[in-house]
Amino acid sequence: MKYNGALLFFVFNLLLAHDAFAQKKVSISGYVKDASTGEDLVGANIYVEELKTGVATNVYGFFSLQLLPGTYHLQITFLGYNTIEETLELKVNTTRTFQMQLADIQTDEVVITAERSDKNVQSTEMSKIEIQVEQLREIPVLFGETDIIKTIQLLPGIQSTGDGNSGFYVRGGGPDQNLILLDEAVVYNASHLFGFFSVFNADAIKNVSILKGGMPANYGGRLSSVLNIQLNDGNSKELHGKGGVGIISSRLYLEGPLKKDKSSFMIAGRRTYADVLAQPFLNDRVRGNRYYFYDLNAKVNYILNPNNRLYLSGYFGRDVFSFKDNTSKSLNPPTFNSDWGNSTVTLRWNHLFSDRLFSNNSFIYNDYKFTFGGGISQLNFKFHSAIKDLGVKSDFDYFLSNKVKLKFGGLATHHTFNPGAASVGLSDQEIKLTSQNRLAIELAAYLSSEVEVSDRLNITMGLRYSAFDAIGPYKEAVYDAITGAPTFDTLRYSKWQSMHWYHAWEPRLAFRYLTSPNSSIKGSLTKNAQYLHLASISGGTLPTDLWLPSSKYIKPQIAYQAALGYFRNLRDNKYESSVEVFYKPLKNQIDFMPGTNLFLADEIDRNVLIGKGLAYGLELFIKKVKGKLTGWIGYTLSKTTRTNPPLNNGNPYFPRYDRRHDVSVLATYHLNNKWKFSAVWVFATGIAYTPTVGRYFGNIGIEGINAQNIMPFFDVITIYPNEYNTARLKPYERFDISVIYKPEPKKEKWWNGEWNLSVFNAFNRKNPYFIYNDTDVEAGVNERKMVYFPILPSVSYNFKF
């Protein structure tokens, strides 16, 4: 059998775990929490001094250790918190909840992480970076809005899709190859304001992590990365709030107990108001027009009993745009309106079967909708597209022994794709154009094992099985097998009938070998399958992008990735450093024929171009986590190519995902308790593009009903070369700065505030946001023009109570 090796490995795990049953053991299990808020602490370390071993809490703050009966000294540590030391006499299985107090950290010992101090070296996971929410607030940002995605774009191996865009590329992959999760719900479009801001309100966020490689078996469905974002659970002790007021938006966050120490809630809202403030300064033509966004996060949780806990969380956000030409003298002046956004709901049930077996069961709903409409004279029109998911998911953690931890589970998701529906009306007549909905079922099951083979060697091995079934009802057009011409016949599939079935085995392997107490070598091998595809007219993310399922013509995308790295901590874990190399071949990479209509096209997948890709590179990362001066330096040297026979004469070409060099420097200086200074400098190789050879006027003619009403008409036709993406824009460079001033609060004062002054693009560098050709017909001149972000200062006031 193809995967006999994987089965033998799991048998090997069981043999290693024999010591768990060789002698009768008892367990110490429970949770680690923040004493002031009741929030679970993820990644807290529980260490047994006598055995020189320990365990970290999972994403719900749960831990389990198996020990022989006896007396033990435990240390519970979590950076930023006071260490708990406790002596326990274990005779029977014991459950404990440890409450950790925030440490009173002095200014010269500022810490910007909340993990184990040596996690960079000790953890088996590689290509994973965790960002602390408090650190996000210190980074210079556009218009004073803290942005998670803008921050991860500063990390090695992760590149921005452009100024003012919340899309990102990871190790040569496209923006659709990133799995973005908010409390386990997939977010299909993570941007507000056409990409200027992400949909994530930092006030509501508890944890942020990004996986660039070495993806464990419990994740799948995307090729390049997992951005995992967890919402705050809410303070179960007392009512608190925070928020901020900026130049274009404000936000407010509240949290508190519904029943002290048993149930809590949190709610966070945000809205822009530039549309309101700008009205007095707009001219008559555009006055009254609006563009704004808003979003809402909410969460409640309830501890039913020591073994059961429920969480209910949700997100709702919308961008709203409206335009009316006030200067038009028509009885029906031109109007345009559009809105788009995500909705998610996640219901989770934590259940503790025993002191060793922990489970989380999730019921997930998410959707993304886009609408656009308007009217010109007597003509009215409206367009709508959407994607909707309903899913169930179960994950289990089984602590087989202190040396072996098993993780297993599965998921099932029902996808509904609505490629588009439009209506066009003239007076009392209306024409409706509708693409068929596409339905699909996506399934996955996985088993993963983390084994401590020796004091130096840890191995994690997993196997994931994924499947995708495109189902009816659907009417599929039939085309001639030789000529490709339509036969005008159709295949009719009934409800739930299988149309196209795909599946894949996805093995995962990772290891960590300690070369010294403060250094290690890590490696990983993974295979990933992706069954959903993004049809986009840009290289980033736009509201108009469409998601498509795998079908008869669109095969699942496949990626293999090998990574190897050296990790080292310096000066008592004050500095973390790493160097990683990766190699990632990709199969079934999709593009579209030039001129493809992405809207209202039932057979859009017949215009798909199927190719292959290759990405490889080196990443350097140095991070200072303690002291007055903190921050990081990241550098990526990489190369990405695509090969698609109809493009570039069948030769490999550089996609816009290819950036040979990418550098980012982030520094934060804590002068004292009142003043903090931050700066960011980024540099990247210019984006590859296809230059135009020329433009000419074609289809020239005249039309008119009489000699007095003759009007010329023509098309401006652009000529492109046969070669693809042979030129590059100039290198991207940007320098941002920010200053945070926090007045010293009065004793017993319930309100704390701080001012944040930031400057985006302080050197006023002309980095292109987009480039277009401007043709002056009368002068016969064709000029290439560029839109860019100039220097943009902003100020905001943030507060807590």
Short mmCIF file of N, CA and C in Angstrom, two decimals, residues 735-799:
data_model
loop_
_atom_site.label_atom_id
_atom_site.label_comp_id
_atom_site.label_asym_id
_atom_site.label_seq_id
_atom_site.Cartn_x
_atom_site.Cartn_y
_atom_site.Cartn_z
N PHE A 735 9.18 53.98 4.26
CA PHE A 735 9.63 54.21 5.63
C PHE A 735 8.48 54.85 6.40
N ASP A 736 8.07 54.20 7.50
CA ASP A 736 6.98 54.69 8.34
C ASP A 736 7.51 54.94 9.76
N ILE A 737 6.92 55.90 10.44
CA ILE A 737 7.31 56.17 11.81
C ILE A 737 6.05 56.42 12.65
N SER A 738 6.17 56.20 13.94
CA SER A 738 5.06 56.51 14.84
C SER A 738 5.60 56.87 16.22
N VAL A 739 4.81 57.67 16.93
CA VAL A 739 5.12 58.06 18.30
C VAL A 739 3.87 57.83 19.14
N ILE A 740 4.05 57.17 20.27
CA ILE A 740 2.94 56.94 21.20
C ILE A 740 3.24 57.69 22.50
N TYR A 741 2.31 58.52 22.89
CA TYR A 741 2.43 59.26 24.15
C TYR A 741 1.32 58.82 25.08
N LYS A 742 1.70 58.34 26.24
CA LYS A 742 0.74 57.87 27.23
C LYS A 742 0.88 58.70 28.50
N PRO A 743 -0.05 59.62 28.74
CA PRO A 743 0.03 60.42 29.98
C PRO A 743 -0.02 59.51 31.19
N GLU A 744 0.74 59.88 32.20
CA GLU A 744 0.76 59.06 33.41
C GLU A 744 -0.59 59.16 34.12
N PRO A 745 -1.27 58.01 34.31
CA PRO A 745 -2.61 58.06 34.92
C PRO A 745 -2.52 58.42 36.39
N LYS A 746 -3.54 59.11 36.82
CA LYS A 746 -3.61 59.43 38.24
C LYS A 746 -3.94 58.18 39.04
N LYS A 747 -3.54 58.17 40.26
CA LYS A 747 -3.77 57.01 41.11
C LYS A 747 -5.27 56.74 41.22
N GLU A 748 -5.62 55.47 41.08
CA GLU A 748 -7.01 55.01 41.15
C GLU A 748 -7.86 55.55 40.00
N LYS A 749 -7.23 56.06 38.95
CA LYS A 749 -8.00 56.57 37.83
C LYS A 749 -8.52 55.41 37.01
N TRP A 750 -9.80 55.47 36.64
CA TRP A 750 -10.42 54.34 35.93
C TRP A 750 -10.24 54.44 34.42
N TRP A 751 -9.71 55.56 33.95
CA TRP A 751 -9.59 55.77 32.50
C TRP A 751 -8.11 55.94 32.15
N ASN A 752 -7.63 55.19 31.15
CA ASN A 752 -6.26 55.32 30.65
C ASN A 752 -6.30 55.58 29.16
N GLY A 753 -5.57 56.55 28.71
CA GLY A 753 -5.55 56.87 27.29
C GLY A 753 -4.15 57.11 26.78
N GLU A 754 -4.00 57.06 25.46
CA GLU A 754 -2.72 57.35 24.84
C GLU A 754 -2.95 57.92 23.44
N TRP A 755 -2.02 58.76 23.01
CA TRP A 755 -2.07 59.37 21.69
C TRP A 755 -1.07 58.67 20.77
N ASN A 756 -1.48 58.44 19.53
CA ASN A 756 -0.62 57.79 18.54
C ASN A 756 -0.53 58.68 17.31
N LEU A 757 0.67 59.16 17.04
CA LEU A 757 0.93 59.94 15.83
C LEU A 757 1.78 59.09 14.90
N SER A 758 1.32 58.83 13.70
CA SER A 758 2.07 58.01 12.76
C SER A 758 2.17 58.71 11.41
N VAL A 759 3.24 58.40 10.69
CA VAL A 759 3.46 58.94 9.36
C VAL A 759 3.74 57.77 8.42
N PHE A 760 2.85 57.58 7.45
CA PHE A 760 2.99 56.52 6.44
C PHE A 760 3.74 57.08 5.25
N ASN A 761 4.75 56.33 4.78
CA ASN A 761 5.57 56.75 3.64
C ASN A 761 6.23 58.10 3.91
N ALA A 762 6.99 58.15 4.99
CA ALA A 762 7.58 59.41 5.45
C ALA A 762 8.52 60.03 4.43
N PHE A 763 9.12 59.23 3.54
CA PHE A 763 10.03 59.76 2.51
C PHE A 763 9.28 60.16 1.23
N ASN A 764 7.95 60.00 1.26
CA ASN A 764 7.12 60.36 0.10
C ASN A 764 7.55 59.63 -1.17
N ARG A 765 7.88 58.38 -1.02
CA ARG A 765 8.31 57.55 -2.15
C ARG A 765 7.12 57.26 -3.07
N LYS A 766 7.32 57.34 -4.37
CA LYS A 766 6.24 57.12 -5.34
C LYS A 766 6.16 55.64 -5.71
N ASN A 767 5.60 54.86 -4.79
CA ASN A 767 5.35 53.44 -5.07
C ASN A 767 4.00 53.32 -5.75
N PRO A 768 3.93 52.68 -6.93
CA PRO A 768 2.66 52.66 -7.68
C PRO A 768 1.57 51.86 -6.99
N TYR A 769 0.41 52.47 -6.84
CA TYR A 769 -0.79 51.75 -6.39
C TYR A 769 -1.42 51.06 -7.59
N PHE A 770 -1.57 51.77 -8.70
CA PHE A 770 -1.86 51.14 -9.98
C PHE A 770 -1.39 52.07 -11.10
N ILE A 771 -1.19 51.48 -12.27
CA ILE A 771 -0.68 52.19 -13.44
C ILE A 771 -1.68 52.02 -14.58
N TYR A 772 -1.88 53.07 -15.34
CA TYR A 772 -2.82 53.00 -16.45
C TYR A 772 -2.31 53.85 -17.60
N ASN A 773 -2.86 53.59 -18.79
CA ASN A 773 -2.52 54.35 -19.98
C ASN A 773 -3.59 55.40 -20.22
N ASP A 774 -3.17 56.65 -20.39
CA ASP A 774 -4.09 57.75 -20.64
C ASP A 774 -3.90 58.23 -22.08
N THR A 775 -4.95 58.11 -22.87
CA THR A 775 -4.87 58.46 -24.28
C THR A 775 -5.57 59.79 -24.54
N ASP A 776 -4.83 60.76 -25.06
CA ASP A 776 -5.39 62.04 -25.48
C ASP A 776 -5.65 61.96 -26.98
N VAL A 777 -6.91 61.80 -27.35
CA VAL A 777 -7.26 61.58 -28.76
C VAL A 777 -6.89 62.78 -29.61
N GLU A 778 -7.21 63.97 -29.14
CA GLU A 778 -6.97 65.17 -29.94
C GLU A 778 -5.48 65.41 -30.15
N ALA A 779 -4.69 65.20 -29.12
CA ALA A 779 -3.25 65.42 -29.24
C ALA A 779 -2.52 64.21 -29.82
N GLY A 780 -3.21 63.08 -29.89
CA GLY A 780 -2.58 61.86 -30.40
C GLY A 780 -1.48 61.35 -29.50
N VAL A 781 -1.66 61.54 -28.18
CA VAL A 781 -0.62 61.18 -27.21
C VAL A 781 -1.14 60.06 -26.31
N ASN A 782 -0.31 59.04 -26.10
CA ASN A 782 -0.62 57.97 -25.16
C ASN A 782 0.42 58.02 -24.04
N GLU A 783 -0.04 58.29 -22.83
CA GLU A 783 0.86 58.48 -21.71
C GLU A 783 0.56 57.48 -20.61
N ARG A 784 1.63 56.87 -20.05
CA ARG A 784 1.46 55.96 -18.93
C ARG A 784 1.46 56.76 -17.63
N LYS A 785 0.41 56.62 -16.85
CA LYS A 785 0.27 57.38 -15.62
C LYS A 785 0.21 56.44 -14.42
N MET A 786 0.52 56.98 -13.25
CA MET A 786 0.62 56.17 -12.04
C MET A 786 -0.13 56.87 -10.90
N VAL A 787 -0.82 56.07 -10.10
CA VAL A 787 -1.43 56.55 -8.88
C VAL A 787 -0.65 55.95 -7.70
N TYR A 788 -0.29 56.78 -6.75
CA TYR A 788 0.50 56.30 -5.62
C TYR A 788 0.06 56.99 -4.35
N PHE A 789 0.48 56.41 -3.21
CA PHE A 789 0.20 56.99 -1.91
C PHE A 789 1.32 57.96 -1.55
N PRO A 790 1.01 59.24 -1.30
CA PRO A 790 2.04 60.17 -0.86
C PRO A 790 2.28 60.00 0.64
N ILE A 791 3.04 60.89 1.22
CA ILE A 791 3.21 60.90 2.67
C ILE A 791 1.86 61.14 3.33
N LEU A 792 1.52 60.30 4.32
CA LEU A 792 0.20 60.37 4.94
C LEU A 792 0.34 60.37 6.47
N PRO A 793 0.27 61.52 7.10
CA PRO A 793 0.29 61.56 8.57
C PRO A 793 -1.10 61.26 9.12
N SER A 794 -1.15 60.76 10.33
CA SER A 794 -2.44 60.49 10.98
C SER A 794 -2.25 60.54 12.49
N VAL A 795 -3.35 60.77 13.18
CA VAL A 795 -3.33 60.81 14.63
C VAL A 795 -4.54 60.07 15.15
N SER A 796 -4.38 59.36 16.25
CA SER A 796 -5.50 58.64 16.86
C SER A 796 -5.35 58.67 18.37
N TYR A 797 -6.46 58.52 19.04
CA TYR A 797 -6.48 58.46 20.50
C TYR A 797 -7.09 57.13 20.92
N ASN A 798 -6.34 56.34 21.70
CA ASN A 798 -6.80 55.04 22.16
C ASN A 798 -6.99 55.08 23.68
N PHE A 799 -7.97 54.34 24.16
CA PHE A 799 -8.29 54.41 25.58
C PHE A 799 -8.71 53.05 26.11
#
